[in-house]
Amino acid sequence: SQTIHQWPATLVQPVGSPLSLECTVEGTSNPNLYWYRQAAGRGLQLLFYSVGIGQISSEVPQNLSASRPQDRQFILSSKKLLLSDSGFYLCAWSVPDQAGGPHEQYFGPGTRLTVT
Amino acid sequence: GENVEQHPSTLSVQEGDSAVIKCTYSDSASNYFPWYKQELGKRPQLIIDIRSNVGEKKDQRIAVTLNKTAKHFSLHITETQPEDSAVYFCAAALTGGGNKLTFGTGTQLKVEL
């Protein structure tokens, strides 16, 4: 069965520091991968998605970036964190969008980031 | 792009009553509609989904209905229990869209004893 991992689970970082969050998926190949951010008490905002190695689409302009160095690895980064970057960061995966139509997305356990 | 509106934002019911959450979408090409349940501090969990070729789907106490003409879909929870208390999100996606989901803003459901 498929499993999705995220680390770290929690993170407290000062303003202006760099960020690196990692997500890995097991038990599937060539998944679509997604990064979401959820501010406290709010909805899910799609930040980036990837349909393959090195293929990244950005949904919103921000000081974050994403990379996919391996098929089942997705990394979210920032060179300098802002206070507004605080939130719950969720990675998700799905099988590729094929002729059968969209498929279910499954979320990782998330990373709770507090920027101080 | 797609826009999904969700109502109500909060819903309080008595244990054993039914709860209904409604969503409308804007893009008539959307053909996949999942619902997620998120408990406090946890990840969203897929609880049920429906595709545009069916009008209703049931799984025990939960059901989803879809009206393509009106472009709205609803989540129905019967015989609510305290463990149903959570935030529920609806979403929509369409074929060829990279499997991207457009989410509603969420409904905080509270089941009171």
JSON list of N, CA and C in Angstrom, two decimals, chain B residues 1-70:
[
{"chain": "B", "resi": 1, "resn": "GLY", "atom": "N", "xyz": [-10.67, 30.39, -13.73]},
{"chain": "B", "resi": 1, "resn": "GLY", "atom": "CA", "xyz": [-10.52, 29.07, -13.15]},
{"chain": "B", "resi": 1, "resn": "GLY", "atom": "C", "xyz": [-11.71, 28.67, -12.31]},
{"chain": "B", "resi": 2, "resn": "GLU", "atom": "N", "xyz": [-11.65, 27.47, -11.77]},
{"chain": "B", "resi": 2, "resn": "GLU", "atom": "CA", "xyz": [-12.75, 26.95, -10.96]},
{"chain": "B", "resi": 2, "resn": "GLU", "atom": "C", "xyz": [-12.87, 27.71, -9.65]},
{"chain": "B", "resi": 3, "resn": "ASN", "atom": "N", "xyz": [-14.11, 27.87, -9.19]},
{"chain": "B", "resi": 3, "resn": "ASN", "atom": "CA", "xyz": [-14.39, 28.49, -7.90]},
{"chain": "B", "resi": 3, "resn": "ASN", "atom": "C", "xyz": [-15.41, 27.61, -7.18]},
{"chain": "B", "resi": 4, "resn": "VAL", "atom": "N", "xyz": [-15.12, 27.25, -5.95]},
{"chain": "B", "resi": 4, "resn": "VAL", "atom": "CA", "xyz": [-16.02, 26.40, -5.16]},
{"chain": "B", "resi": 4, "resn": "VAL", "atom": "C", "xyz": [-16.46, 27.17, -3.93]},
{"chain": "B", "resi": 5, "resn": "GLU", "atom": "N", "xyz": [-17.76, 27.30, -3.75]},
{"chain": "B", "resi": 5, "resn": "GLU", "atom": "CA", "xyz": [-18.33, 27.95, -2.57]},
{"chain": "B", "resi": 5, "resn": "GLU", "atom": "C", "xyz": [-18.97, 26.89, -1.69]},
{"chain": "B", "resi": 6, "resn": "GLN", "atom": "N", "xyz": [-18.79, 27.04, -0.39]},
{"chain": "B", "resi": 6, "resn": "GLN", "atom": "CA", "xyz": [-19.26, 26.04, 0.57]},
{"chain": "B", "resi": 6, "resn": "GLN", "atom": "C", "xyz": [-20.05, 26.71, 1.67]},
{"chain": "B", "resi": 7, "resn": "HIS", "atom": "N", "xyz": [-21.19, 26.09, 2.03]},
{"chain": "B", "resi": 7, "resn": "HIS", "atom": "CA", "xyz": [-22.06, 26.64, 3.08]},
{"chain": "B", "resi": 7, "resn": "HIS", "atom": "C", "xyz": [-22.68, 25.49, 3.88]},
{"chain": "B", "resi": 8, "resn": "PRO", "atom": "N", "xyz": [-22.93, 25.68, 5.18]},
{"chain": "B", "resi": 8, "resn": "PRO", "atom": "CA", "xyz": [-22.56, 26.86, 5.95]},
{"chain": "B", "resi": 8, "resn": "PRO", "atom": "C", "xyz": [-21.11, 26.79, 6.41]},
{"chain": "B", "resi": 9, "resn": "SER", "atom": "N", "xyz": [-20.61, 27.83, 6.99]},
{"chain": "B", "resi": 9, "resn": "SER", "atom": "CA", "xyz": [-19.25, 27.81, 7.51]},
{"chain": "B", "resi": 9, "resn": "SER", "atom": "C", "xyz": [-19.19, 27.10, 8.85]},
{"chain": "B", "resi": 10, "resn": "THR", "atom": "N", "xyz": [-20.28, 27.16, 9.62]},
{"chain": "B", "resi": 10, "resn": "THR", "atom": "CA", "xyz": [-20.37, 26.41, 10.86]},
{"chain": "B", "resi": 10, "resn": "THR", "atom": "C", "xyz": [-21.74, 25.76, 10.94]},
{"chain": "B", "resi": 11, "resn": "LEU", "atom": "N", "xyz": [-21.79, 24.60, 11.56]},
{"chain": "B", "resi": 11, "resn": "LEU", "atom": "CA", "xyz": [-23.03, 23.84, 11.67]},
{"chain": "B", "resi": 11, "resn": "LEU", "atom": "C", "xyz": [-23.03, 23.09, 12.99]},
{"chain": "B", "resi": 12, "resn": "SER", "atom": "N", "xyz": [-24.08, 23.29, 13.76]},
{"chain": "B", "resi": 12, "resn": "SER", "atom": "CA", "xyz": [-24.19, 22.61, 15.04]},
{"chain": "B", "resi": 12, "resn": "SER", "atom": "C", "xyz": [-25.46, 21.78, 15.03]},
{"chain": "B", "resi": 13, "resn": "VAL", "atom": "N", "xyz": [-25.34, 20.50, 15.35]},
{"chain": "B", "resi": 13, "resn": "VAL", "atom": "CA", "xyz": [-26.49, 19.60, 15.37]},
{"chain": "B", "resi": 13, "resn": "VAL", "atom": "C", "xyz": [-26.46, 18.79, 16.64]},
{"chain": "B", "resi": 14, "resn": "GLN", "atom": "N", "xyz": [-27.62, 18.24, 16.98]},
{"chain": "B", "resi": 14, "resn": "GLN", "atom": "CA", "xyz": [-27.72, 17.35, 18.12]},
{"chain": "B", "resi": 14, "resn": "GLN", "atom": "C", "xyz": [-27.35, 15.93, 17.68]},
{"chain": "B", "resi": 15, "resn": "GLU", "atom": "N", "xyz": [-26.75, 15.21, 18.58]},
{"chain": "B", "resi": 15, "resn": "GLU", "atom": "CA", "xyz": [-26.39, 13.83, 18.28]},
{"chain": "B", "resi": 15, "resn": "GLU", "atom": "C", "xyz": [-27.61, 13.07, 17.79]},
{"chain": "B", "resi": 16, "resn": "GLY", "atom": "N", "xyz": [-27.44, 12.33, 16.70]},
{"chain": "B", "resi": 16, "resn": "GLY", "atom": "CA", "xyz": [-28.54, 11.56, 16.13]},
{"chain": "B", "resi": 16, "resn": "GLY", "atom": "C", "xyz": [-29.27, 12.27, 15.00]},
{"chain": "B", "resi": 17, "resn": "ASP", "atom": "N", "xyz": [-29.11, 13.60, 14.94]},
{"chain": "B", "resi": 17, "resn": "ASP", "atom": "CA", "xyz": [-29.71, 14.35, 13.84]},
{"chain": "B", "resi": 17, "resn": "ASP", "atom": "C", "xyz": [-28.87, 14.20, 12.57]},
{"chain": "B", "resi": 18, "resn": "SER", "atom": "N", "xyz": [-29.43, 14.71, 11.47]},
{"chain": "B", "resi": 18, "resn": "SER", "atom": "CA", "xyz": [-28.71, 14.71, 10.20]},
{"chain": "B", "resi": 18, "resn": "SER", "atom": "C", "xyz": [-28.03, 16.06, 9.97]},
{"chain": "B", "resi": 19, "resn": "ALA", "atom": "N", "xyz": [-26.96, 16.03, 9.19]},
{"chain": "B", "resi": 19, "resn": "ALA", "atom": "CA", "xyz": [-26.23, 17.26, 8.83]},
{"chain": "B", "resi": 19, "resn": "ALA", "atom": "C", "xyz": [-26.06, 17.30, 7.32]},
{"chain": "B", "resi": 20, "resn": "VAL", "atom": "N", "xyz": [-26.24, 18.48, 6.75]},
{"chain": "B", "resi": 20, "resn": "VAL", "atom": "CA", "xyz": [-26.10, 18.65, 5.30]},
{"chain": "B", "resi": 20, "resn": "VAL", "atom": "C", "xyz": [-25.18, 19.84, 5.03]},
{"chain": "B", "resi": 21, "resn": "ILE", "atom": "N", "xyz": [-24.19, 19.62, 4.21]},
{"chain": "B", "resi": 21, "resn": "ILE", "atom": "CA", "xyz": [-23.25, 20.68, 3.79]},
{"chain": "B", "resi": 21, "resn": "ILE", "atom": "C", "xyz": [-23.33, 20.79, 2.28]},
{"chain": "B", "resi": 22, "resn": "LYS", "atom": "N", "xyz": [-23.41, 22.02, 1.80]},
{"chain": "B", "resi": 22, "resn": "LYS", "atom": "CA", "xyz": [-23.63, 22.23, 0.37]},
{"chain": "B", "resi": 22, "resn": "LYS", "atom": "C", "xyz": [-22.48, 23.00, -0.27]},
{"chain": "B", "resi": 23, "resn": "CYS", "atom": "N", "xyz": [-22.17, 22.61, -1.51]},
{"chain": "B", "resi": 23, "resn": "CYS", "atom": "CA", "xyz": [-21.13, 23.29, -2.28]},
{"chain": "B", "resi": 23, "resn": "CYS", "atom": "C", "xyz": [-21.62, 23.56, -3.69]},
{"chain": "B", "resi": 24, "resn": "THR", "atom": "N", "xyz": [-21.20, 24.70, -4.23]},
{"chain": "B", "resi": 24, "resn": "THR", "atom": "CA", "xyz": [-21.47, 25.00, -5.63]},
{"chain": "B", "resi": 24, "resn": "THR", "atom": "C", "xyz": [-20.15, 25.22, -6.35]},
{"chain": "B", "resi": 25, "resn": "TYR", "atom": "N", "xyz": [-20.10, 24.88, -7.63]},
{"chain": "B", "resi": 25, "resn": "TYR", "atom": "CA", "xyz": [-18.89, 25.06, -8.41]},
{"chain": "B", "resi": 25, "resn": "TYR", "atom": "C", "xyz": [-19.21, 25.85, -9.65]},
{"chain": "B", "resi": 26, "resn": "SER", "atom": "N", "xyz": [-18.20, 26.44, -10.25]},
{"chain": "B", "resi": 26, "resn": "SER", "atom": "CA", "xyz": [-18.43, 27.35, -11.36]},
{"chain": "B", "resi": 26, "resn": "SER", "atom": "C", "xyz": [-18.12, 26.75, -12.73]},
{"chain": "B", "resi": 27, "resn": "ASP", "atom": "N", "xyz": [-17.18, 25.81, -12.79]},
{"chain": "B", "resi": 27, "resn": "ASP", "atom": "CA", "xyz": [-16.73, 25.27, -14.08]},
{"chain": "B", "resi": 27, "resn": "ASP", "atom": "C", "xyz": [-17.54, 24.02, -14.44]},
{"chain": "B", "resi": 28, "resn": "SER", "atom": "N", "xyz": [-18.36, 24.12, -15.46]},
{"chain": "B", "resi": 28, "resn": "SER", "atom": "CA", "xyz": [-19.20, 22.99, -15.84]},
{"chain": "B", "resi": 28, "resn": "SER", "atom": "C", "xyz": [-18.39, 21.79, -16.32]},
{"chain": "B", "resi": 29, "resn": "ALA", "atom": "N", "xyz": [-17.10, 21.97, -16.60]},
{"chain": "B", "resi": 29, "resn": "ALA", "atom": "CA", "xyz": [-16.25, 20.86, -17.03]},
{"chain": "B", "resi": 29, "resn": "ALA", "atom": "C", "xyz": [-15.75, 20.02, -15.85]},
{"chain": "B", "resi": 30, "resn": "SER", "atom": "N", "xyz": [-15.91, 20.51, -14.63]},
{"chain": "B", "resi": 30, "resn": "SER", "atom": "CA", "xyz": [-15.48, 19.72, -13.46]},
{"chain": "B", "resi": 30, "resn": "SER", "atom": "C", "xyz": [-16.25, 18.42, -13.41]},
{"chain": "B", "resi": 31, "resn": "ASN", "atom": "N", "xyz": [-15.54, 17.33, -13.12]},
{"chain": "B", "resi": 31, "resn": "ASN", "atom": "CA", "xyz": [-16.20, 16.02, -13.17]},
{"chain": "B", "resi": 31, "resn": "ASN", "atom": "C", "xyz": [-15.82, 15.12, -12.00]},
{"chain": "B", "resi": 32, "resn": "TYR", "atom": "N", "xyz": [-15.17, 15.67, -10.98]},
{"chain": "B", "resi": 32, "resn": "TYR", "atom": "CA", "xyz": [-14.78, 14.86, -9.82]},
{"chain": "B", "resi": 32, "resn": "TYR", "atom": "C", "xyz": [-14.94, 15.72, -8.58]},
{"chain": "B", "resi": 33, "resn": "PHE", "atom": "N", "xyz": [-15.65, 15.16, -7.57]},
{"chain": "B", "resi": 33, "resn": "PHE", "atom": "CA", "xyz": [-16.01, 15.97, -6.40]},
{"chain": "B", "resi": 33, "resn": "PHE", "atom": "C", "xyz": [-15.77, 15.15, -5.12]},
{"chain": "B", "resi": 34, "resn": "PRO", "atom": "N", "xyz": [-14.62, 15.36, -4.48]},
{"chain": "B", "resi": 34, "resn": "PRO", "atom": "CA", "xyz": [-14.35, 14.64, -3.22]},
{"chain": "B", "resi": 34, "resn": "PRO", "atom": "C", "xyz": [-14.73, 15.48, -2.00]},
{"chain": "B", "resi": 35, "resn": "TRP", "atom": "N", "xyz": [-14.91, 14.77, -0.88]},
{"chain": "B", "resi": 35, "resn": "TRP", "atom": "CA", "xyz": [-15.14, 15.42, 0.40]},
{"chain": "B", "resi": 35, "resn": "TRP", "atom": "C", "xyz": [-14.07, 14.93, 1.38]},
{"chain": "B", "resi": 36, "resn": "TYR", "atom": "N", "xyz": [-13.53, 15.88, 2.14]},
{"chain": "B", "resi": 36, "resn": "TYR", "atom": "CA", "xyz": [-12.51, 15.56, 3.12]},
{"chain": "B", "resi": 36, "resn": "TYR", "atom": "C", "xyz": [-12.98, 15.97, 4.51]},
{"chain": "B", "resi": 37, "resn": "LYS", "atom": "N", "xyz": [-12.55, 15.18, 5.49]},
{"chain": "B", "resi": 37, "resn": "LYS", "atom": "CA", "xyz": [-12.82, 15.47, 6.90]},
{"chain": "B", "resi": 37, "resn": "LYS", "atom": "C", "xyz": [-11.48, 15.76, 7.57]},
{"chain": "B", "resi": 38, "resn": "GLN", "atom": "N", "xyz": [-11.40, 16.86, 8.29]},
{"chain": "B", "resi": 38, "resn": "GLN", "atom": "CA", "xyz": [-10.17, 17.21, 8.98]},
{"chain": "B", "resi": 38, "resn": "GLN", "atom": "C", "xyz": [-10.45, 17.43, 10.46]},
{"chain": "B", "resi": 39, "resn": "GLU", "atom": "N", "xyz": [-9.90, 16.55, 11.27]},
{"chain": "B", "resi": 39, "resn": "GLU", "atom": "CA", "xyz": [-9.99, 16.72, 12.71]},
{"chain": "B", "resi": 39, "resn": "GLU", "atom": "C", "xyz": [-8.89, 17.67, 13.16]},
{"chain": "B", "resi": 40, "resn": "LEU", "atom": "N", "xyz": [-9.08, 18.26, 14.32]},
{"chain": "B", "resi": 40, "resn": "LEU", "atom": "CA", "xyz": [-8.20, 19.30, 14.81]},
{"chain": "B", "resi": 40, "resn": "LEU", "atom": "C", "xyz": [-6.74, 18.82, 14.85]},
{"chain": "B", "resi": 41, "resn": "GLY", "atom": "N", "xyz": [-5.88, 19.55, 14.16]},
{"chain": "B", "resi": 41, "resn": "GLY", "atom": "CA", "xyz": [-4.46, 19.23, 14.18]},
{"chain": "B", "resi": 41, "resn": "GLY", "atom": "C", "xyz": [-4.04, 18.07, 13.30]},
{"chain": "B", "resi": 42, "resn": "LYS", "atom": "N", "xyz": [-5.01, 17.51, 12.57]},
{"chain": "B", "resi": 42, "resn": "LYS", "atom": "CA", "xyz": [-4.70, 16.33, 11.74]},
{"chain": "B", "resi": 42, "resn": "LYS", "atom": "C", "xyz": [-4.75, 16.66, 10.25]},
{"chain": "B", "resi": 43, "resn": "ARG", "atom": "N", "xyz": [-4.36, 15.69, 9.45]},
{"chain": "B", "resi": 43, "resn": "ARG", "atom": "CA", "xyz": [-4.42, 15.86, 8.01]},
{"chain": "B", "resi": 43, "resn": "ARG", "atom": "C", "xyz": [-5.84, 15.68, 7.50]},
{"chain": "B", "resi": 44, "resn": "PRO", "atom": "N", "xyz": [-6.22, 16.28, 6.36]},
{"chain": "B", "resi": 44, "resn": "PRO", "atom": "CA", "xyz": [-7.53, 15.99, 5.77]},
{"chain": "B", "resi": 44, "resn": "PRO", "atom": "C", "xyz": [-7.58, 14.54, 5.31]},
{"chain": "B", "resi": 45, "resn": "GLN", "atom": "N", "xyz": [-8.73, 13.90, 5.56]},
{"chain": "B", "resi": 45, "resn": "GLN", "atom": "CA", "xyz": [-8.92, 12.51, 5.16]},
{"chain": "B", "resi": 45, "resn": "GLN", "atom": "C", "xyz": [-10.08, 12.44, 4.17]},
{"chain": "B", "resi": 46, "resn": "LEU", "atom": "N", "xyz": [-9.86, 11.76, 3.05]},
{"chain": "B", "resi": 46, "resn": "LEU", "atom": "CA", "xyz": [-10.91, 11.57, 2.07]},
{"chain": "B", "resi": 46, "resn": "LEU", "atom": "C", "xyz": [-11.99, 10.65, 2.65]},
{"chain": "B", "resi": 47, "resn": "ILE", "atom": "N", "xyz": [-13.24, 11.11, 2.65]},
{"chain": "B", "resi": 47, "resn": "ILE", "atom": "CA", "xyz": [-14.30, 10.29, 3.22]},
{"chain": "B", "resi": 47, "resn": "ILE", "atom": "C", "xyz": [-15.26, 9.77, 2.16]},
{"chain": "B", "resi": 48, "resn": "ILE", "atom": "N", "xyz": [-15.44, 10.48, 1.09]},
{"chain": "B", "resi": 48, "resn": "ILE", "atom": "CA", "xyz": [-16.32, 10.03, 0.02]},
{"chain": "B", "resi": 48, "resn": "ILE", "atom": "C", "xyz": [-16.08, 10.92, -1.20]},
{"chain": "B", "resi": 49, "resn": "ASP", "atom": "N", "xyz": [-16.32, 10.39, -2.38]},
{"chain": "B", "resi": 49, "resn": "ASP", "atom": "CA", "xyz": [-16.20, 11.21, -3.58]},
{"chain": "B", "resi": 49, "resn": "ASP", "atom": "C", "xyz": [-17.24, 10.76, -4.60]},
{"chain": "B", "resi": 50, "resn": "ILE", "atom": "N", "xyz": [-17.48, 11.60, -5.59]},
{"chain": "B", "resi": 50, "resn": "ILE", "atom": "CA", "xyz": [-18.46, 11.30, -6.61]},
{"chain": "B", "resi": 50, "resn": "ILE", "atom": "C", "xyz": [-17.98, 11.83, -7.94]},
{"chain": "B", "resi": 51, "resn": "ARG", "atom": "N", "xyz": [-18.28, 11.11, -8.99]},
{"chain": "B", "resi": 51, "resn": "ARG", "atom": "CA", "xyz": [-17.91, 11.56, -10.34]},
{"chain": "B", "resi": 51, "resn": "ARG", "atom": "C", "xyz": [-19.18, 12.00, -11.06]},
{"chain": "B", "resi": 52, "resn": "SER", "atom": "N", "xyz": [-18.99, 12.75, -12.12]},
{"chain": "B", "resi": 52, "resn": "SER", "atom": "CA", "xyz": [-20.12, 13.42, -12.75]},
{"chain": "B", "resi": 52, "resn": "SER", "atom": "C", "xyz": [-21.06, 12.47, -13.49]},
{"chain": "B", "resi": 53, "resn": "ASN", "atom": "N", "xyz": [-20.68, 11.19, -13.59]},
{"chain": "B", "resi": 53, "resn": "ASN", "atom": "CA", "xyz": [-21.56, 10.26, -14.29]},
{"chain": "B", "resi": 53, "resn": "ASN", "atom": "C", "xyz": [-22.58, 9.58, -13.36]},
{"chain": "B", "resi": 54, "resn": "VAL", "atom": "N", "xyz": [-22.57, 9.97, -12.08]},
{"chain": "B", "resi": 54, "resn": "VAL", "atom": "CA", "xyz": [-23.56, 9.46, -11.13]},
{"chain": "B", "resi": 54, "resn": "VAL", "atom": "C", "xyz": [-24.17, 10.62, -10.36]},
{"chain": "B", "resi": 55, "resn": "GLY", "atom": "N", "xyz": [-25.37, 10.41, -9.84]},
{"chain": "B", "resi": 55, "resn": "GLY", "atom": "CA", "xyz": [-26.05, 11.48, -9.12]},
{"chain": "B", "resi": 55, "resn": "GLY", "atom": "C", "xyz": [-25.97, 11.35, -7.61]},
{"chain": "B", "resi": 56, "resn": "GLU", "atom": "N", "xyz": [-25.69, 10.12, -7.13]},
{"chain": "B", "resi": 56, "resn": "GLU", "atom": "CA", "xyz": [-25.66, 9.92, -5.69]},
{"chain": "B", "resi": 56, "resn": "GLU", "atom": "C", "xyz": [-24.75, 8.75, -5.37]},
{"chain": "B", "resi": 57, "resn": "LYS", "atom": "N", "xyz": [-24.10, 8.86, -4.21]},
{"chain": "B", "resi": 57, "resn": "LYS", "atom": "CA", "xyz": [-23.24, 7.77, -3.74]},
{"chain": "B", "resi": 57, "resn": "LYS", "atom": "C", "xyz": [-23.36, 7.71, -2.23]},
{"chain": "B", "resi": 58, "resn": "LYS", "atom": "N", "xyz": [-23.46, 6.50, -1.69]},
{"chain": "B", "resi": 58, "resn": "LYS", "atom": "CA", "xyz": [-23.62, 6.34, -0.24]},
{"chain": "B", "resi": 58, "resn": "LYS", "atom": "C", "xyz": [-22.56, 5.40, 0.32]},
{"chain": "B", "resi": 59, "resn": "ASP", "atom": "N", "xyz": [-22.17, 5.68, 1.56]},
{"chain": "B", "resi": 59, "resn": "ASP", "atom": "CA", "xyz": [-21.25, 4.82, 2.28]},
{"chain": "B", "resi": 59, "resn": "ASP", "atom": "C", "xyz": [-21.64, 4.87, 3.74]},
{"chain": "B", "resi": 60, "resn": "GLN", "atom": "N", "xyz": [-22.42, 3.91, 4.15]},
{"chain": "B", "resi": 60, "resn": "GLN", "atom": "CA", "xyz": [-22.91, 3.83, 5.52]},
{"chain": "B", "resi": 60, "resn": "GLN", "atom": "C", "xyz": [-23.70, 5.09, 5.87]},
{"chain": "B", "resi": 61, "resn": "ARG", "atom": "N", "xyz": [-23.21, 5.88, 6.82]},
{"chain": "B", "resi": 61, "resn": "ARG", "atom": "CA", "xyz": [-23.99, 7.04, 7.27]},
{"chain": "B", "resi": 61, "resn": "ARG", "atom": "C", "xyz": [-23.75, 8.30, 6.42]},
{"chain": "B", "resi": 62, "resn": "ILE", "atom": "N", "xyz": [-22.86, 8.25, 5.48]},
{"chain": "B", "resi": 62, "resn": "ILE", "atom": "CA", "xyz": [-22.59, 9.43, 4.66]},
{"chain": "B", "resi": 62, "resn": "ILE", "atom": "C", "xyz": [-23.01, 9.19, 3.22]},
{"chain": "B", "resi": 63, "resn": "ALA", "atom": "N", "xyz": [-23.44, 10.27, 2.58]},
{"chain": "B", "resi": 63, "resn": "ALA", "atom": "CA", "xyz": [-23.86, 10.21, 1.19]},
{"chain": "B", "resi": 63, "resn": "ALA", "atom": "C", "xyz": [-23.52, 11.54, 0.54]},
{"chain": "B", "resi": 64, "resn": "VAL", "atom": "N", "xyz": [-23.30, 11.49, -0.74]},
{"chain": "B", "resi": 64, "resn": "VAL", "atom": "CA", "xyz": [-23.06, 12.71, -1.52]},
{"chain": "B", "resi": 64, "resn": "VAL", "atom": "C", "xyz": [-24.02, 12.70, -2.70]},
{"chain": "B", "resi": 65, "resn": "THR", "atom": "N", "xyz": [-24.61, 13.86, -2.99]},
{"chain": "B", "resi": 65, "resn": "THR", "atom": "CA", "xyz": [-25.47, 14.00, -4.14]},
{"chain": "B", "resi": 65, "resn": "THR", "atom": "C", "xyz": [-24.90, 15.07, -5.05]},
{"chain": "B", "resi": 66, "resn": "LEU", "atom": "N", "xyz": [-25.12, 14.92, -6.34]},
{"chain": "B", "resi": 66, "resn": "LEU", "atom": "CA", "xyz": [-24.59, 15.84, -7.33]},
{"chain": "B", "resi": 66, "resn": "LEU", "atom": "C", "xyz": [-25.70, 16.25, -8.29]},
{"chain": "B", "resi": 67, "resn": "ASN", "atom": "N", "xyz": [-25.83, 17.54, -8.50]},
{"chain": "B", "resi": 67, "resn": "ASN", "atom": "CA", "xyz": [-26.76, 18.10, -9.49]},
{"chain": "B", "resi": 67, "resn": "ASN", "atom": "C", "xyz": [-25.92, 18.86, -10.51]},
{"chain": "B", "resi": 68, "resn": "LYS", "atom": "N", "xyz": [-25.64, 18.22, -11.64]},
{"chain": "B", "resi": 68, "resn": "LYS", "atom": "CA", "xyz": [-24.77, 18.83, -12.65]},
{"chain": "B", "resi": 68, "resn": "LYS", "atom": "C", "xyz": [-25.41, 20.05, -13.29]},
{"chain": "B", "resi": 69, "resn": "THR", "atom": "N", "xyz": [-26.71, 20.01, -13.45]},
{"chain": "B", "resi": 69, "resn": "THR", "atom": "CA", "xyz": [-27.39, 21.14, -14.10]},
{"chain": "B", "resi": 69, "resn": "THR", "atom": "C", "xyz": [-27.25, 22.40, -13.26]},
{"chain": "B", "resi": 70, "resn": "ALA", "atom": "N", "xyz": [-27.44, 22.25, -11.96]},
{"chain": "B", "resi": 70, "resn": "ALA", "atom": "CA", "xyz": [-27.35, 23.39, -11.06]},
{"chain": "B", "resi": 70, "resn": "ALA", "atom": "C", "xyz": [-25.93, 23.64, -10.59]}
]
